[in-house]
PDB file of C-alpha atoms in Angstrom:
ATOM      1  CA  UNK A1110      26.309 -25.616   7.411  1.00 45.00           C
ATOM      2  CA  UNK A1111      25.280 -22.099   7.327  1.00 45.00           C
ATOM      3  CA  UNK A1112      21.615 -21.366   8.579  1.00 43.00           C
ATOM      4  CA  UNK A1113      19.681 -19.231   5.948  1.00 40.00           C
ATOM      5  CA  UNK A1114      17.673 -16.823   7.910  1.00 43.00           C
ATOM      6  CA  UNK A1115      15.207 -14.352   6.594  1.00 43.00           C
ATOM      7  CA  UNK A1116      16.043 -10.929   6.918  1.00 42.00           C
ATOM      8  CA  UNK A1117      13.735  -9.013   9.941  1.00 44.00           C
ATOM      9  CA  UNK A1118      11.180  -6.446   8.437  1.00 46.00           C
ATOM     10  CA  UNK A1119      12.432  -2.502   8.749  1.00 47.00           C
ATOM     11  CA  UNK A1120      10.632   0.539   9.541  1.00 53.00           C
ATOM     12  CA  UNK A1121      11.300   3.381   6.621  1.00 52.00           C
ATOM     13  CA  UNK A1122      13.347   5.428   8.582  1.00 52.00           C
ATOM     14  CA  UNK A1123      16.015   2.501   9.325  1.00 55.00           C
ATOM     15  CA  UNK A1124      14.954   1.571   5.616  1.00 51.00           C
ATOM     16  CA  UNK A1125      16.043   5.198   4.583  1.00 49.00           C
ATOM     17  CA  UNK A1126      19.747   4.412   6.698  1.00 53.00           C
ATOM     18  CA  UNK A1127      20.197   1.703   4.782  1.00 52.00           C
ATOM     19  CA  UNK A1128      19.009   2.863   1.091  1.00 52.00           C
ATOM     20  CA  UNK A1129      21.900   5.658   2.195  1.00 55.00           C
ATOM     21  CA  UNK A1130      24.626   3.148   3.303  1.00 59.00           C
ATOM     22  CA  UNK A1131      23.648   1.199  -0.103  1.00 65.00           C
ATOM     23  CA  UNK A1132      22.680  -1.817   2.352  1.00 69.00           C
ATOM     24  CA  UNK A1133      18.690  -2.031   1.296  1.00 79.00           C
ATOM     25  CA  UNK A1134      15.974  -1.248  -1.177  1.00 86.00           C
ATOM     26  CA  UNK A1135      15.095   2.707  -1.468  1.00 87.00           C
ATOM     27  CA  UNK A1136      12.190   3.509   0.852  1.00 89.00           C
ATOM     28  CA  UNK A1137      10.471   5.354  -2.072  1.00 90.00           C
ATOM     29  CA  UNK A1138      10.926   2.195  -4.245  1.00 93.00           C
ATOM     30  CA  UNK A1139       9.193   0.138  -2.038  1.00 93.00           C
ATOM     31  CA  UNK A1140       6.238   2.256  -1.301  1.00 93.00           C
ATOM     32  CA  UNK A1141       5.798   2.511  -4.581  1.00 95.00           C
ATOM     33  CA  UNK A1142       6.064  -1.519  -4.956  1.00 95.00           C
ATOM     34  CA  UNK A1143       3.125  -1.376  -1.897  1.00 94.00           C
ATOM     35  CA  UNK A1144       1.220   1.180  -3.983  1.00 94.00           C
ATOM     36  CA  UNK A1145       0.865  -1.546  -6.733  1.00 97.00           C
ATOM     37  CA  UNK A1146       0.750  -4.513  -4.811  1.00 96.00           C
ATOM     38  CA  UNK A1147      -2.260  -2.979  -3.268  1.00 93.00           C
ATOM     39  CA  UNK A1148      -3.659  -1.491  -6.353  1.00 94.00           C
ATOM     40  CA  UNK A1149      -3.296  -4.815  -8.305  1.00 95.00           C
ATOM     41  CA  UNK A1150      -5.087  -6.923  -5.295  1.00 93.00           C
ATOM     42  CA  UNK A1151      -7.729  -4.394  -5.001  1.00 92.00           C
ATOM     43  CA  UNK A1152      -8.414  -5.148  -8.670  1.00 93.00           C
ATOM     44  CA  UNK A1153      -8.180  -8.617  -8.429  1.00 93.00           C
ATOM     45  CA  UNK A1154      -5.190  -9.270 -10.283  1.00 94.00           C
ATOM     46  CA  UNK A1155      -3.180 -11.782 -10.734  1.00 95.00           C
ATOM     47  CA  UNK A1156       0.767 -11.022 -10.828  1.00 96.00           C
ATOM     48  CA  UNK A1157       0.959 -12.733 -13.640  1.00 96.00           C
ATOM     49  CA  UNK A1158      -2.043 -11.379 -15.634  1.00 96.00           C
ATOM     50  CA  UNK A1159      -0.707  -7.856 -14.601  1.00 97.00           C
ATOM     51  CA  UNK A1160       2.839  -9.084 -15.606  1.00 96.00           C
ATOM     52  CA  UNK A1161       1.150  -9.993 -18.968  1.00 96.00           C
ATOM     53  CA  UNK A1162      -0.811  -7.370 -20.059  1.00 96.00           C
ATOM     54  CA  UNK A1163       2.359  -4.772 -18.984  1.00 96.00           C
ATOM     55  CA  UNK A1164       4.899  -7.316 -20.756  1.00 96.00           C
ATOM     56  CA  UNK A1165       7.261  -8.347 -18.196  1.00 96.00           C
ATOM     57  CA  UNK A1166       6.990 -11.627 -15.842  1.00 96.00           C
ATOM     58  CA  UNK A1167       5.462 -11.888 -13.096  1.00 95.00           C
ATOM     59  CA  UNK A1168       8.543 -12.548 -10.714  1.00 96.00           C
ATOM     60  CA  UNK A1169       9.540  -8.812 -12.325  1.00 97.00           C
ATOM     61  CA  UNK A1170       6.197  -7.649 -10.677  1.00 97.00           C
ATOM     62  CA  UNK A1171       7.019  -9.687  -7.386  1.00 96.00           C
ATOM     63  CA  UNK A1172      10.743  -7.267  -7.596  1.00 96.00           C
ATOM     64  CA  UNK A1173       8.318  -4.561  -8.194  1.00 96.00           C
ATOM     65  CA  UNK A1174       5.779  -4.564  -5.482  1.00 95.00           C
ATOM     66  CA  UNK A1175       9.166  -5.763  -3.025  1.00 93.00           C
ATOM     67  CA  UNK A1176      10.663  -2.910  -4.111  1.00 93.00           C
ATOM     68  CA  UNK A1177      14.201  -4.973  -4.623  1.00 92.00           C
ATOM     69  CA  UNK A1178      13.984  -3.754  -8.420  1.00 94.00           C
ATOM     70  CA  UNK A1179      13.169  -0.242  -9.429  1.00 94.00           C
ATOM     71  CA  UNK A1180      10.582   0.771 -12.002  1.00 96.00           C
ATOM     72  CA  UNK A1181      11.206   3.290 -14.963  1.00 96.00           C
ATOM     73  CA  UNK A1182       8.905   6.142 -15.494  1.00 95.00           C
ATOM     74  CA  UNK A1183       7.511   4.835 -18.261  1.00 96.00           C
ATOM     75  CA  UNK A1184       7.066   1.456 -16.860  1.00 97.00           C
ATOM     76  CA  UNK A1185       5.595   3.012 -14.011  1.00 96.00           C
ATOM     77  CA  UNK A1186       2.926   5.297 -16.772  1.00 96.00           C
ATOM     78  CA  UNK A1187       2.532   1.909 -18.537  1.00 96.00           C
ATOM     79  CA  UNK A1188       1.520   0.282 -15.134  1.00 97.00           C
ATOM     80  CA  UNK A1189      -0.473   3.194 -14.480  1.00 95.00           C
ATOM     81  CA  UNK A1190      -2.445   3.363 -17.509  1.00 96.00           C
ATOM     82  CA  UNK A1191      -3.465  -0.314 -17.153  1.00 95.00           C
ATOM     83  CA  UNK A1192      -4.430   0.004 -13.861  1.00 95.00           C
ATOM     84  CA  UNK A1193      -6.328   2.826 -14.564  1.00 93.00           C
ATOM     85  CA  UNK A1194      -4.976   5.258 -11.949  1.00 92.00           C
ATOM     86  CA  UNK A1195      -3.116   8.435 -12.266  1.00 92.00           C
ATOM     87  CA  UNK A1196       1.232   7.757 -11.946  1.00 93.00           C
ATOM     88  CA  UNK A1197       1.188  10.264  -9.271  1.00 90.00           C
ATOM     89  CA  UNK A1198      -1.505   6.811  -7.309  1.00 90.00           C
ATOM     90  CA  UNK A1199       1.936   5.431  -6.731  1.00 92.00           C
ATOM     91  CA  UNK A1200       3.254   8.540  -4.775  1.00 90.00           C
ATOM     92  CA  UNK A1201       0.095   8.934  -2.361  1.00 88.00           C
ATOM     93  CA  UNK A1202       0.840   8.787   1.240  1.00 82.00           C
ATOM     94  CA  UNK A1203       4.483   9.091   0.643  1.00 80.00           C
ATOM     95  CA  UNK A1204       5.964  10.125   4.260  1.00 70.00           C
ATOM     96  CA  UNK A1205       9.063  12.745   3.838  1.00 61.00           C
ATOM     97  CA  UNK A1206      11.733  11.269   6.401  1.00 59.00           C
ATOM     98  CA  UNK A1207      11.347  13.673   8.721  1.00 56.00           C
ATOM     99  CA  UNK A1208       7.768  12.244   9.735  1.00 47.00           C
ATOM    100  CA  UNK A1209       8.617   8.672  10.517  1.00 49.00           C
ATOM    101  CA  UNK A1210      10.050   9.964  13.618  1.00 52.00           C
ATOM    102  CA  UNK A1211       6.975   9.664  15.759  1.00 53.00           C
ATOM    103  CA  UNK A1212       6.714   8.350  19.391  1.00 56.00           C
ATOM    104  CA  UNK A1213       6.598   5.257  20.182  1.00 56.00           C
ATOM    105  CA  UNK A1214       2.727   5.400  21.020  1.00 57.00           C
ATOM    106  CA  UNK A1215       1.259   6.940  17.610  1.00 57.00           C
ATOM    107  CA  UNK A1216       0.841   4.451  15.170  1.00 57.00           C
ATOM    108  CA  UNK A1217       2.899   5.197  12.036  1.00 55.00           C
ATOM    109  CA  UNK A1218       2.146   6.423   8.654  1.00 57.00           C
ATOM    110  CA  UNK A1219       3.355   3.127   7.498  1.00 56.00           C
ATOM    111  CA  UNK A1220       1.354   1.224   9.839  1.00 60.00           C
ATOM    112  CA  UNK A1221      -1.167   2.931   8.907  1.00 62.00           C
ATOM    113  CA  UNK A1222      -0.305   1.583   5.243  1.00 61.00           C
ATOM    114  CA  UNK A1223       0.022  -1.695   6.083  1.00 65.00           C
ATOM    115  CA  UNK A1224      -3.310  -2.121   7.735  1.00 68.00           C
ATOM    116  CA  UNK A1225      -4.709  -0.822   4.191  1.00 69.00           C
ATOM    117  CA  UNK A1226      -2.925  -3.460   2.626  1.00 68.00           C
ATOM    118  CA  UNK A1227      -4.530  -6.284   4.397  1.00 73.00           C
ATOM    119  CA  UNK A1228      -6.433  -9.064   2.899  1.00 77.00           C
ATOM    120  CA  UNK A1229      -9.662  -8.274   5.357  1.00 81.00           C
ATOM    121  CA  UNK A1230      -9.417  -4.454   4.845  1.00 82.00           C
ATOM    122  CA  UNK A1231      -9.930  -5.021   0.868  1.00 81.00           C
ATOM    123  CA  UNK A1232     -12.602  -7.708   1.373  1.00 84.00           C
ATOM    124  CA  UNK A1233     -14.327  -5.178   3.804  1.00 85.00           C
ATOM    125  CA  UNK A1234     -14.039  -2.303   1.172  1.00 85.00           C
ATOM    126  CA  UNK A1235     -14.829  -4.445  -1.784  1.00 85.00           C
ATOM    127  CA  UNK A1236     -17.964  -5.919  -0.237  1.00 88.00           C
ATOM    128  CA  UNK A1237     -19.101  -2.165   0.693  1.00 88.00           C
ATOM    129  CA  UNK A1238     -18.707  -1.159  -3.448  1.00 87.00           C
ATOM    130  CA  UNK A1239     -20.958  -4.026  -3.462  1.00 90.00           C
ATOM    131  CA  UNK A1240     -23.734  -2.496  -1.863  1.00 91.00           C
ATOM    132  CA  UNK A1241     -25.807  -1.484  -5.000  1.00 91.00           C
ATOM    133  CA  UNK A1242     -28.183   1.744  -2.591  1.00 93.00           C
ATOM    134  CA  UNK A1243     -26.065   4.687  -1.928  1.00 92.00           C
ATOM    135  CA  UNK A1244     -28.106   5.240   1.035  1.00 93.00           C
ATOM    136  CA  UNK A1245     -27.019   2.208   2.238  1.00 92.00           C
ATOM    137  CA  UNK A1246     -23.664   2.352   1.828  1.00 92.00           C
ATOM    138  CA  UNK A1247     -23.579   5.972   3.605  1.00 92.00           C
ATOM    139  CA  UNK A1248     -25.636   4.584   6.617  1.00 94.00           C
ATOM    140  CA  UNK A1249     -23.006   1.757   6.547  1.00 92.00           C
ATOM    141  CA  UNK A1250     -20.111   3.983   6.556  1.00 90.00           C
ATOM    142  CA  UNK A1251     -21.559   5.942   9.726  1.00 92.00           C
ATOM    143  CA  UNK A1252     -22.335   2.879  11.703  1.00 92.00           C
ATOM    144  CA  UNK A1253     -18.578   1.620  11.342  1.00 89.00           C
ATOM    145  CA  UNK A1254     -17.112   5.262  12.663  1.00 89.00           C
ATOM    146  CA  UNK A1255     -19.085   5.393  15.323  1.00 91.00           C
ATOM    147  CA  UNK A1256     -18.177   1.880  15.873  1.00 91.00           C
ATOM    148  CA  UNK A1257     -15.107   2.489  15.771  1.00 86.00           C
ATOM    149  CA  UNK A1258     -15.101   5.759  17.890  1.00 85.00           C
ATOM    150  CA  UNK A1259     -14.212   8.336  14.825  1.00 64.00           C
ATOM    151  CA  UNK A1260     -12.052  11.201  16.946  1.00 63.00           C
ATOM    152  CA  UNK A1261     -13.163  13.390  13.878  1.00 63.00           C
ATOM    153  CA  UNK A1262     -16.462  12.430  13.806  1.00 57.00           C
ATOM    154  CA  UNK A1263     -17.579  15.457  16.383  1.00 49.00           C
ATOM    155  CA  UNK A1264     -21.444  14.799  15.373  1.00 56.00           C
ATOM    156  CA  UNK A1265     -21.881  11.757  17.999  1.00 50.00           C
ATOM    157  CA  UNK A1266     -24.524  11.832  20.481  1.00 48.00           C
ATOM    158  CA  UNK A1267     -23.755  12.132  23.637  1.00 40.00           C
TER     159      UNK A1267
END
């Protein structure tokens, strides 16, 4: 009986070998898949309300935000204009090829990504929208760089 295995995550430049040997999703498709999975969670979306009020299912969207199935342009400006975020939303971050070559020891741009995309990052940045003084939110906002030792922050005492 043949074992059905998962295929093991890629980084985007082995993702960009494959997209070029026809053997995976385009990078750029799935970043922009990411782009709206992230954009749709940090709404609070459902896939299937999103799916609904864009007109397609929401197992399209899951093809979507996988990447496996690309999205037309005006899909994508549909999506967009739902969503309330300019098309070009989709495109931010996008690494050219050339940069996912980094050492080993810097994080990547994707990784980078990724940590964005988790569950606790958009509870963290949801409950800080939530704090109704501005004030407060700034004084917040310095306490977790200097928590988190800033390297651009060059104002910290010493």
């Amino acid at each position: 009986m043949l074992e059905k295995r998962n295929p093991p995550k890629v980084g985007l430049a082995q993702a960009y070998s494959l997209s070029k040997r026809g053997e995976g999703p385009n990078p750029i498709d799935i970043h922009v898949g990411q782009r709206l999975r992230l954009r749709r969670t940090l709404l609070g979306l459902s896939q299937e309300t999103l799916g609904e009020a864009v007109g397609i299912t929401f197992q399209q969207l899951q093809k979507y935000e996988r990447g496996a199935n690309r999205i037309s342009a005006s899909r994508l400006f549909n999506l967009s204009q739902v969503m309330g975020v300019p098309v070009t939303f989709f495109f931010d971050d996008l690494p050219a090829p050339e940069s996912t070559l980094v050492p080993e020891d810097q994080p990547s741009e994707t990784q980078e990504f990724e940590s964005m995309a988790r569950r606790e990052t958009l509870e963290l940045v949801r409950a800080y929208y939530r704090i109704p003084e501005e004030s407060v939110r700034r004084r917040t906002f310095e306490l977790v760089k200097t928590l988190a030792g800033d390297p651009e922050d060059s104002t910290k005492a010493v």
